[in-house]
PDB file of C-alpha atoms in Angstrom:
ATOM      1  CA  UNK A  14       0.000   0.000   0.000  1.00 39.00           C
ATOM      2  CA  UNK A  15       1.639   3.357  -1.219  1.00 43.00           C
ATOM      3  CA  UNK A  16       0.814   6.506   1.008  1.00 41.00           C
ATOM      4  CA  UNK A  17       0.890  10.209   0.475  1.00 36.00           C
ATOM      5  CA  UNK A  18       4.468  12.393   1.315  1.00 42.00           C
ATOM      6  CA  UNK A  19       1.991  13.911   3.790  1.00 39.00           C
ATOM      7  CA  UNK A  20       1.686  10.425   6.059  1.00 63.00           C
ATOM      8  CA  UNK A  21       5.117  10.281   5.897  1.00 74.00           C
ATOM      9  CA  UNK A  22       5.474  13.817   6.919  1.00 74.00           C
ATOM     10  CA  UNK A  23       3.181  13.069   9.675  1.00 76.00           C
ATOM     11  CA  UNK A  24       5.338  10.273  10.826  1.00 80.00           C
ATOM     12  CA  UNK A  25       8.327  12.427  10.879  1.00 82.00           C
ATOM     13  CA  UNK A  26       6.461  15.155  13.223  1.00 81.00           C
ATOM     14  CA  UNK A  27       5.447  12.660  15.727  1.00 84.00           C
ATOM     15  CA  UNK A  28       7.681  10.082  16.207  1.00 91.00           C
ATOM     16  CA  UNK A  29       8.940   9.339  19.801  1.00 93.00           C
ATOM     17  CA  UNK A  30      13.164   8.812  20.256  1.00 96.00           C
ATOM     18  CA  UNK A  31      14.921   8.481  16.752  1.00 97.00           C
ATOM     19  CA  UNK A  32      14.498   8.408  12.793  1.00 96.00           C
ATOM     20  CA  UNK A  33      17.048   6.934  10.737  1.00 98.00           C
ATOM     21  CA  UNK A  34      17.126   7.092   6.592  1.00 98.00           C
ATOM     22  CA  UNK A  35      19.010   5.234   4.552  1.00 98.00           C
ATOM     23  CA  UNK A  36      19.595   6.782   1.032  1.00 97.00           C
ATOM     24  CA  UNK A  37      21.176   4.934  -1.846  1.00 96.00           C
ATOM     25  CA  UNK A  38      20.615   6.826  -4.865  1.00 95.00           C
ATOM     26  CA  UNK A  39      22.692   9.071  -6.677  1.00 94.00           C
ATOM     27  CA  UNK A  40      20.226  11.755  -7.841  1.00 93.00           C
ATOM     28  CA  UNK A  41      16.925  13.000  -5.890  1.00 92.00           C
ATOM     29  CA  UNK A  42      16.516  16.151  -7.818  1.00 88.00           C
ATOM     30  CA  UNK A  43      13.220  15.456  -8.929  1.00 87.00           C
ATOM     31  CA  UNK A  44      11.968  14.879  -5.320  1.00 85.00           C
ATOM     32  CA  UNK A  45      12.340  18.697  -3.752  1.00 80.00           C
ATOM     33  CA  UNK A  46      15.176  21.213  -3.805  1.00 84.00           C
ATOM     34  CA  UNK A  47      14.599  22.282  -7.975  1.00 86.00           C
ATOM     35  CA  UNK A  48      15.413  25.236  -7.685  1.00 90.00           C
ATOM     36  CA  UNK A  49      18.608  25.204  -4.907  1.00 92.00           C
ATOM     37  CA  UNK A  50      19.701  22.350  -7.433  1.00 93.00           C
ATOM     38  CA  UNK A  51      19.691  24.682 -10.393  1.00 93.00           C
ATOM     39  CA  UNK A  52      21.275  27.636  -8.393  1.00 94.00           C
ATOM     40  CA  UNK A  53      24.310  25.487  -7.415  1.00 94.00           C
ATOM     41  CA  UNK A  54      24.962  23.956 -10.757  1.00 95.00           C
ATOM     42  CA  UNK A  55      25.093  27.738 -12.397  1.00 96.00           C
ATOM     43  CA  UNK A  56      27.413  28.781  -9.698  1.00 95.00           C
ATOM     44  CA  UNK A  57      24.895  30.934  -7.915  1.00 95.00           C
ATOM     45  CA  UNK A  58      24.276  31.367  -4.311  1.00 93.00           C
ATOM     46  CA  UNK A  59      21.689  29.536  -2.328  1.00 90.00           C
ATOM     47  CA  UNK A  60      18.557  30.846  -2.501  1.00 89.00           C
ATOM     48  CA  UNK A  61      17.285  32.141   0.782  1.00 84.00           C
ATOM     49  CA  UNK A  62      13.718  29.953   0.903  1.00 83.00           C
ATOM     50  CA  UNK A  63      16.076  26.880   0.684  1.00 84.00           C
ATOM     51  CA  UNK A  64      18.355  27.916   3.210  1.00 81.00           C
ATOM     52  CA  UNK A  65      14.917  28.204   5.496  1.00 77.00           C
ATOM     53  CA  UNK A  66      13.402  25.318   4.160  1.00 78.00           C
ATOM     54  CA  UNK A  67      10.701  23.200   5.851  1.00 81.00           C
ATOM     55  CA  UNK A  68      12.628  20.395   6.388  1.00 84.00           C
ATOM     56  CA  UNK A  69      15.394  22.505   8.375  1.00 88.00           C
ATOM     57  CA  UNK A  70      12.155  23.653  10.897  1.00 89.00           C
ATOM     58  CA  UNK A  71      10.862  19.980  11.330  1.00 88.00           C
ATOM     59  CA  UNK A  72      14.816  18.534  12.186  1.00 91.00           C
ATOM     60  CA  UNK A  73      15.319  21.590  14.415  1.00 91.00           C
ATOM     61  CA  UNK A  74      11.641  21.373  16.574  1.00 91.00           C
ATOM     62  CA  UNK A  75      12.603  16.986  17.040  1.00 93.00           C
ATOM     63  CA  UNK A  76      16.075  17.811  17.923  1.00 94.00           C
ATOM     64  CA  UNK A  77      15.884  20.682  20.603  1.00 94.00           C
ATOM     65  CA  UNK A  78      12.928  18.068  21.892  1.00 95.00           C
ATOM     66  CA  UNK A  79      15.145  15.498  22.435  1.00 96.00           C
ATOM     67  CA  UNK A  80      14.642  13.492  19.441  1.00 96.00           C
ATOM     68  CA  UNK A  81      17.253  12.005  16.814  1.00 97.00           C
ATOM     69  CA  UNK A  82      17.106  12.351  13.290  1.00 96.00           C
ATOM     70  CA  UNK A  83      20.352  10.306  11.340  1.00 98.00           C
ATOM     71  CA  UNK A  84      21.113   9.100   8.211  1.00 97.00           C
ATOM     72  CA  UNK A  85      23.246   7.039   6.022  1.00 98.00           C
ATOM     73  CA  UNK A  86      24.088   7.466   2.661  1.00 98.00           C
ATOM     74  CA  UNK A  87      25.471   4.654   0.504  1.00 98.00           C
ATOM     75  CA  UNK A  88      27.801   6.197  -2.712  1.00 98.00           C
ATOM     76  CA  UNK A  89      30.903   6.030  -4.383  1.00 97.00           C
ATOM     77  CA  UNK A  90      33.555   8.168  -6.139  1.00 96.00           C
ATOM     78  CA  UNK A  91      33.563  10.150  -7.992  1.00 96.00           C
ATOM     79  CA  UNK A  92      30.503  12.150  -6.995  1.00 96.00           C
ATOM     80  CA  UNK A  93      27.216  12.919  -9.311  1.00 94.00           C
ATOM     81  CA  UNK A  94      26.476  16.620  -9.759  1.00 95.00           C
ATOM     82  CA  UNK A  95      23.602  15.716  -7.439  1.00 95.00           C
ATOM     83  CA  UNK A  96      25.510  14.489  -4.354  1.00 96.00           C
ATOM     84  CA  UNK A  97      27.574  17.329  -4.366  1.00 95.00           C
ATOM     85  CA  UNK A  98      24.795  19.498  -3.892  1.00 95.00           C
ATOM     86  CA  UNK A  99      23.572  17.405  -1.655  1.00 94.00           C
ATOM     87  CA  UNK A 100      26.794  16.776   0.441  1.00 96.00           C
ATOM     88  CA  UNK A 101      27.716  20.208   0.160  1.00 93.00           C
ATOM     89  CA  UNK A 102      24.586  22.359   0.552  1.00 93.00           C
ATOM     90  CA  UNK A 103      22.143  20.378   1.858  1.00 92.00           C
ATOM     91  CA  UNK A 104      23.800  18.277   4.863  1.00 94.00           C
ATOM     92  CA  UNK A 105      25.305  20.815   6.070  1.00 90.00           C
ATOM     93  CA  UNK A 106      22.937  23.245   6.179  1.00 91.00           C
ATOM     94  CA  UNK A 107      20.857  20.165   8.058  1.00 92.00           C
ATOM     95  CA  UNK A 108      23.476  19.901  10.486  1.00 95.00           C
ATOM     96  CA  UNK A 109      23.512  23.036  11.576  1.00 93.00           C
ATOM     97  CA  UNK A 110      20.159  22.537  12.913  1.00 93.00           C
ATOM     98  CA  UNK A 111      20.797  18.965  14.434  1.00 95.00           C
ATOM     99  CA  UNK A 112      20.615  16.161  11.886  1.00 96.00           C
ATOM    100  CA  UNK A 113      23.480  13.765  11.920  1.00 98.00           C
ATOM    101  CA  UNK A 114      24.853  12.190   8.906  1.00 98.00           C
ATOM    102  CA  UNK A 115      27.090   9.145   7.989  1.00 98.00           C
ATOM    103  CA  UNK A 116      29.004   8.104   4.553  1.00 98.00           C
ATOM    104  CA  UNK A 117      29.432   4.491   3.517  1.00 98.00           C
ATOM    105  CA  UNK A 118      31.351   4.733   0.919  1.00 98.00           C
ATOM    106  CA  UNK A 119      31.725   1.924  -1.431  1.00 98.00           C
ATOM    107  CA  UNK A 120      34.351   3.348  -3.930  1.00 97.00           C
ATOM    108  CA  UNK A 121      37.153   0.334  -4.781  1.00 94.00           C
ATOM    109  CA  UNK A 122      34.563  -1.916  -2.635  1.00 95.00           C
ATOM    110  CA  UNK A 123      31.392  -3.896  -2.849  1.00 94.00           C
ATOM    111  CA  UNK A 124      28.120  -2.300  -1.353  1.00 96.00           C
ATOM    112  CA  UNK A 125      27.333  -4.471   1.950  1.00 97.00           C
ATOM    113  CA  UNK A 126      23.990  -3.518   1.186  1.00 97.00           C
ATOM    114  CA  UNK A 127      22.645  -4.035  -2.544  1.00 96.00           C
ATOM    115  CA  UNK A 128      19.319  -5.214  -1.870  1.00 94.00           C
ATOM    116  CA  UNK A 129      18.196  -1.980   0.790  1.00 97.00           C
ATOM    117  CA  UNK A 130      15.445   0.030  -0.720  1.00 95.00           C
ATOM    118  CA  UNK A 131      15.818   3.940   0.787  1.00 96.00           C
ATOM    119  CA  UNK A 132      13.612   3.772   3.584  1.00 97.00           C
ATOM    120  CA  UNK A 133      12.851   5.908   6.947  1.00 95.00           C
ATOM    121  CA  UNK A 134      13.042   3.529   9.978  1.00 96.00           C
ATOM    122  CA  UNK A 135      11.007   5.301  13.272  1.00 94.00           C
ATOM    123  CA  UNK A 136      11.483   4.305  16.231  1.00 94.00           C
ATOM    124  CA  UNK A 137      12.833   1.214  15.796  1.00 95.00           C
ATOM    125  CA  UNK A 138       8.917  -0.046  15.373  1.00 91.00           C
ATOM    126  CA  UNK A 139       7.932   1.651  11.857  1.00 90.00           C
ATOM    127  CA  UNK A 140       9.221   1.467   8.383  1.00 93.00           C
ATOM    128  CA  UNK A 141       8.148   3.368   5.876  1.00 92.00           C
ATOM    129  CA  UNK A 142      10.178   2.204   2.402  1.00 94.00           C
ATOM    130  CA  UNK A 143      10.676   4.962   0.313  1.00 94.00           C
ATOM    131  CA  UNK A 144       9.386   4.396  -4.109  1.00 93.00           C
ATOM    132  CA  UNK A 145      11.294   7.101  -6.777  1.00 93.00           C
ATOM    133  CA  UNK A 146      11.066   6.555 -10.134  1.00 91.00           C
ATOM    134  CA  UNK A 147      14.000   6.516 -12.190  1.00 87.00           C
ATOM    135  CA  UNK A 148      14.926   9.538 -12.681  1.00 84.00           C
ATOM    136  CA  UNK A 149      14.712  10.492  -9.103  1.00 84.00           C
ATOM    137  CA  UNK A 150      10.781  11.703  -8.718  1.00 89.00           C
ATOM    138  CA  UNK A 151       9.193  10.697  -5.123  1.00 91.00           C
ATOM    139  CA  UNK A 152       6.753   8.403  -5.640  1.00 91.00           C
ATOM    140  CA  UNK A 153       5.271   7.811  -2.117  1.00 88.00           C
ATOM    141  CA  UNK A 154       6.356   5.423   0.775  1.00 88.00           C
ATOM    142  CA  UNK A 155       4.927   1.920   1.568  1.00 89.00           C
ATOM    143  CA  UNK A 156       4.653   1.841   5.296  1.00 89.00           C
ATOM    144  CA  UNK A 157       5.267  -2.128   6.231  1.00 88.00           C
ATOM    145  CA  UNK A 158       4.288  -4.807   8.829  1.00 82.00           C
ATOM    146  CA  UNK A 159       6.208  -5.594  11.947  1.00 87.00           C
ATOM    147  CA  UNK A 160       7.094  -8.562   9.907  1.00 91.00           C
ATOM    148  CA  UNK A 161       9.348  -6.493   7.817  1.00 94.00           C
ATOM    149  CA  UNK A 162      10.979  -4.950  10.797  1.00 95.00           C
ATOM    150  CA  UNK A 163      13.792  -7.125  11.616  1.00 97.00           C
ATOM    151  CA  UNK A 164      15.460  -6.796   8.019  1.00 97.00           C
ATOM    152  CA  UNK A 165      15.506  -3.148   8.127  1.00 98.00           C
ATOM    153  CA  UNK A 166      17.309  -3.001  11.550  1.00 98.00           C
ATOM    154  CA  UNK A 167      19.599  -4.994  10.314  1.00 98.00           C
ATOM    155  CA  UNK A 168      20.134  -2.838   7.001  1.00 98.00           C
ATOM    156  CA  UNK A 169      20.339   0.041   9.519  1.00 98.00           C
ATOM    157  CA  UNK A 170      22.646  -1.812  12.009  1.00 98.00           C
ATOM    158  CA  UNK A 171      25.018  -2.367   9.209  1.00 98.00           C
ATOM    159  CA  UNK A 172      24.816   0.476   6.992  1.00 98.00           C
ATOM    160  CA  UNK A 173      25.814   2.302  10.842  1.00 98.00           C
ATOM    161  CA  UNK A 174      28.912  -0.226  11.353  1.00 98.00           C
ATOM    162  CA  UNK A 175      30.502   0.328   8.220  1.00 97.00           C
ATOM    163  CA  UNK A 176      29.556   4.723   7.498  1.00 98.00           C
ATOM    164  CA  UNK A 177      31.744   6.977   8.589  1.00 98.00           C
ATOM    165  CA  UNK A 178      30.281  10.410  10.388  1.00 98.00           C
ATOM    166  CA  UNK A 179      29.740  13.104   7.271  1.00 98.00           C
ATOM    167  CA  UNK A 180      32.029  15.543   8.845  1.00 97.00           C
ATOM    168  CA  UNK A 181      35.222  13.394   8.549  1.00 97.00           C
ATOM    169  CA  UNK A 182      34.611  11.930   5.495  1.00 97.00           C
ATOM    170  CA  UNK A 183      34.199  15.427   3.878  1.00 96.00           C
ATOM    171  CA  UNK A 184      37.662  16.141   5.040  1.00 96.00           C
ATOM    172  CA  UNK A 185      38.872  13.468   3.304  1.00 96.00           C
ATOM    173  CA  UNK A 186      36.750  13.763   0.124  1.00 95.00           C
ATOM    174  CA  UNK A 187      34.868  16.927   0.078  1.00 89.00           C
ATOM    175  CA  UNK A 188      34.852  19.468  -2.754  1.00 71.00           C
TER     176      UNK A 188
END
Protein backbone atom coordinates (compact mmCIF):
# COMPACT_ATOMS: atom_id res chain seq x y z
CA UNK A 1 0.00 0.00 0.00
CA UNK A 2 1.64 3.36 -1.22
CA UNK A 3 0.81 6.51 1.01
CA UNK A 4 0.89 10.21 0.47
CA UNK A 5 4.47 12.39 1.31
CA UNK A 6 1.99 13.91 3.79
CA UNK A 7 1.69 10.42 6.06
CA UNK A 8 5.12 10.28 5.90
CA UNK A 9 5.47 13.82 6.92
CA UNK A 10 3.18 13.07 9.67
CA UNK A 11 5.34 10.27 10.83
CA UNK A 12 8.33 12.43 10.88
CA UNK A 13 6.46 15.16 13.22
CA UNK A 14 5.45 12.66 15.73
CA UNK A 15 7.68 10.08 16.21
CA UNK A 16 8.94 9.34 19.80
CA UNK A 17 13.16 8.81 20.26
CA UNK A 18 14.92 8.48 16.75
CA UNK A 19 14.50 8.41 12.79
CA UNK A 20 17.05 6.93 10.74
CA UNK A 21 17.13 7.09 6.59
CA UNK A 22 19.01 5.23 4.55
CA UNK A 23 19.60 6.78 1.03
CA UNK A 24 21.18 4.93 -1.85
CA UNK A 25 20.62 6.83 -4.87
CA UNK A 26 22.69 9.07 -6.68
CA UNK A 27 20.23 11.76 -7.84
CA UNK A 28 16.93 13.00 -5.89
CA UNK A 29 16.52 16.15 -7.82
CA UNK A 30 13.22 15.46 -8.93
CA UNK A 31 11.97 14.88 -5.32
CA UNK A 32 12.34 18.70 -3.75
CA UNK A 33 15.18 21.21 -3.80
CA UNK A 34 14.60 22.28 -7.97
CA UNK A 35 15.41 25.24 -7.68
CA UNK A 36 18.61 25.20 -4.91
CA UNK A 37 19.70 22.35 -7.43
CA UNK A 38 19.69 24.68 -10.39
CA UNK A 39 21.28 27.64 -8.39
CA UNK A 40 24.31 25.49 -7.41
CA UNK A 41 24.96 23.96 -10.76
CA UNK A 42 25.09 27.74 -12.40
CA UNK A 43 27.41 28.78 -9.70
CA UNK A 44 24.89 30.93 -7.91
CA UNK A 45 24.28 31.37 -4.31
CA UNK A 46 21.69 29.54 -2.33
CA UNK A 47 18.56 30.85 -2.50
CA UNK A 48 17.28 32.14 0.78
CA UNK A 49 13.72 29.95 0.90
CA UNK A 50 16.08 26.88 0.68
CA UNK A 51 18.36 27.92 3.21
CA UNK A 52 14.92 28.20 5.50
CA UNK A 53 13.40 25.32 4.16
CA UNK A 54 10.70 23.20 5.85
CA UNK A 55 12.63 20.40 6.39
CA UNK A 56 15.39 22.50 8.37
CA UNK A 57 12.16 23.65 10.90
CA UNK A 58 10.86 19.98 11.33
CA UNK A 59 14.82 18.53 12.19
CA UNK A 60 15.32 21.59 14.42
CA UNK A 61 11.64 21.37 16.57
CA UNK A 62 12.60 16.99 17.04
CA UNK A 63 16.07 17.81 17.92
CA UNK A 64 15.88 20.68 20.60
CA UNK A 65 12.93 18.07 21.89
CA UNK A 66 15.15 15.50 22.44
CA UNK A 67 14.64 13.49 19.44
CA UNK A 68 17.25 12.00 16.81
CA UNK A 69 17.11 12.35 13.29
CA UNK A 70 20.35 10.31 11.34
CA UNK A 71 21.11 9.10 8.21
CA UNK A 72 23.25 7.04 6.02
CA UNK A 73 24.09 7.47 2.66
CA UNK A 74 25.47 4.65 0.50
CA UNK A 75 27.80 6.20 -2.71
CA UNK A 76 30.90 6.03 -4.38
CA UNK A 77 33.55 8.17 -6.14
CA UNK A 78 33.56 10.15 -7.99
CA UNK A 79 30.50 12.15 -7.00
CA UNK A 80 27.22 12.92 -9.31
CA UNK A 81 26.48 16.62 -9.76
CA UNK A 82 23.60 15.72 -7.44
CA UNK A 83 25.51 14.49 -4.35
CA UNK A 84 27.57 17.33 -4.37
CA UNK A 85 24.79 19.50 -3.89
CA UNK A 86 23.57 17.41 -1.66
CA UNK A 87 26.79 16.78 0.44
CA UNK A 88 27.72 20.21 0.16
CA UNK A 89 24.59 22.36 0.55
CA UNK A 90 22.14 20.38 1.86
CA UNK A 91 23.80 18.28 4.86
CA UNK A 92 25.30 20.81 6.07
CA UNK A 93 22.94 23.25 6.18
CA UNK A 94 20.86 20.16 8.06
CA UNK A 95 23.48 19.90 10.49
CA UNK A 96 23.51 23.04 11.58
CA UNK A 97 20.16 22.54 12.91
CA UNK A 98 20.80 18.97 14.43
CA UNK A 99 20.62 16.16 11.89
CA UNK A 100 23.48 13.77 11.92
CA UNK A 101 24.85 12.19 8.91
CA UNK A 102 27.09 9.15 7.99
CA UNK A 103 29.00 8.10 4.55
CA UNK A 104 29.43 4.49 3.52
CA UNK A 105 31.35 4.73 0.92
CA UNK A 106 31.73 1.92 -1.43
CA UNK A 107 34.35 3.35 -3.93
CA UNK A 108 37.15 0.33 -4.78
CA UNK A 109 34.56 -1.92 -2.63
CA UNK A 110 31.39 -3.90 -2.85
CA UNK A 111 28.12 -2.30 -1.35
CA UNK A 112 27.33 -4.47 1.95
CA UNK A 113 23.99 -3.52 1.19
CA UNK A 114 22.65 -4.04 -2.54
CA UNK A 115 19.32 -5.21 -1.87
CA UNK A 116 18.20 -1.98 0.79
CA UNK A 117 15.44 0.03 -0.72
CA UNK A 118 15.82 3.94 0.79
CA UNK A 119 13.61 3.77 3.58
CA UNK A 120 12.85 5.91 6.95
CA UNK A 121 13.04 3.53 9.98
CA UNK A 122 11.01 5.30 13.27
CA UNK A 123 11.48 4.30 16.23
CA UNK A 124 12.83 1.21 15.80
CA UNK A 125 8.92 -0.05 15.37
CA UNK A 126 7.93 1.65 11.86
CA UNK A 127 9.22 1.47 8.38
CA UNK A 128 8.15 3.37 5.88
CA UNK A 129 10.18 2.20 2.40
CA UNK A 130 10.68 4.96 0.31
CA UNK A 131 9.39 4.40 -4.11
CA UNK A 132 11.29 7.10 -6.78
CA UNK A 133 11.07 6.55 -10.13
CA UNK A 134 14.00 6.52 -12.19
CA UNK A 135 14.93 9.54 -12.68
CA UNK A 136 14.71 10.49 -9.10
CA UNK A 137 10.78 11.70 -8.72
CA UNK A 138 9.19 10.70 -5.12
CA UNK A 139 6.75 8.40 -5.64
CA UNK A 140 5.27 7.81 -2.12
CA UNK A 141 6.36 5.42 0.78
CA UNK A 142 4.93 1.92 1.57
CA UNK A 143 4.65 1.84 5.30
CA UNK A 144 5.27 -2.13 6.23
CA UNK A 145 4.29 -4.81 8.83
CA UNK A 146 6.21 -5.59 11.95
CA UNK A 147 7.09 -8.56 9.91
CA UNK A 148 9.35 -6.49 7.82
CA UNK A 149 10.98 -4.95 10.80
CA UNK A 150 13.79 -7.12 11.62
CA UNK A 151 15.46 -6.80 8.02
CA UNK A 152 15.51 -3.15 8.13
CA UNK A 153 17.31 -3.00 11.55
CA UNK A 154 19.60 -4.99 10.31
CA UNK A 155 20.13 -2.84 7.00
CA UNK A 156 20.34 0.04 9.52
CA UNK A 157 22.65 -1.81 12.01
CA UNK A 158 25.02 -2.37 9.21
CA UNK A 159 24.82 0.48 6.99
CA UNK A 160 25.81 2.30 10.84
CA UNK A 161 28.91 -0.23 11.35
CA UNK A 162 30.50 0.33 8.22
CA UNK A 163 29.56 4.72 7.50
CA UNK A 164 31.74 6.98 8.59
CA UNK A 165 30.28 10.41 10.39
CA UNK A 166 29.74 13.10 7.27
CA UNK A 167 32.03 15.54 8.85
CA UNK A 168 35.22 13.39 8.55
CA UNK A 169 34.61 11.93 5.50
CA UNK A 170 34.20 15.43 3.88
CA UNK A 171 37.66 16.14 5.04
CA UNK A 172 38.87 13.47 3.30
CA UNK A 173 36.75 13.76 0.12
CA UNK A 174 34.87 16.93 0.08
CA UNK A 175 34.85 19.47 -2.75
Amino acid sequence: MTISSKTLGDWLGEFDREAFRLETLDDYSKSGGVDAYRAYLAGEPQPEAYKAAGWTKTVEKATRAGKRIYRVHILSRPLTDYLRFELSWGYRRNMAVGEEFFILDTTGGENPLPDAPDFWLFDERTVGAMEYDAEGAYLGAEFLGESHLARFLAYRDTAMARAVPFPEWWAAYGE
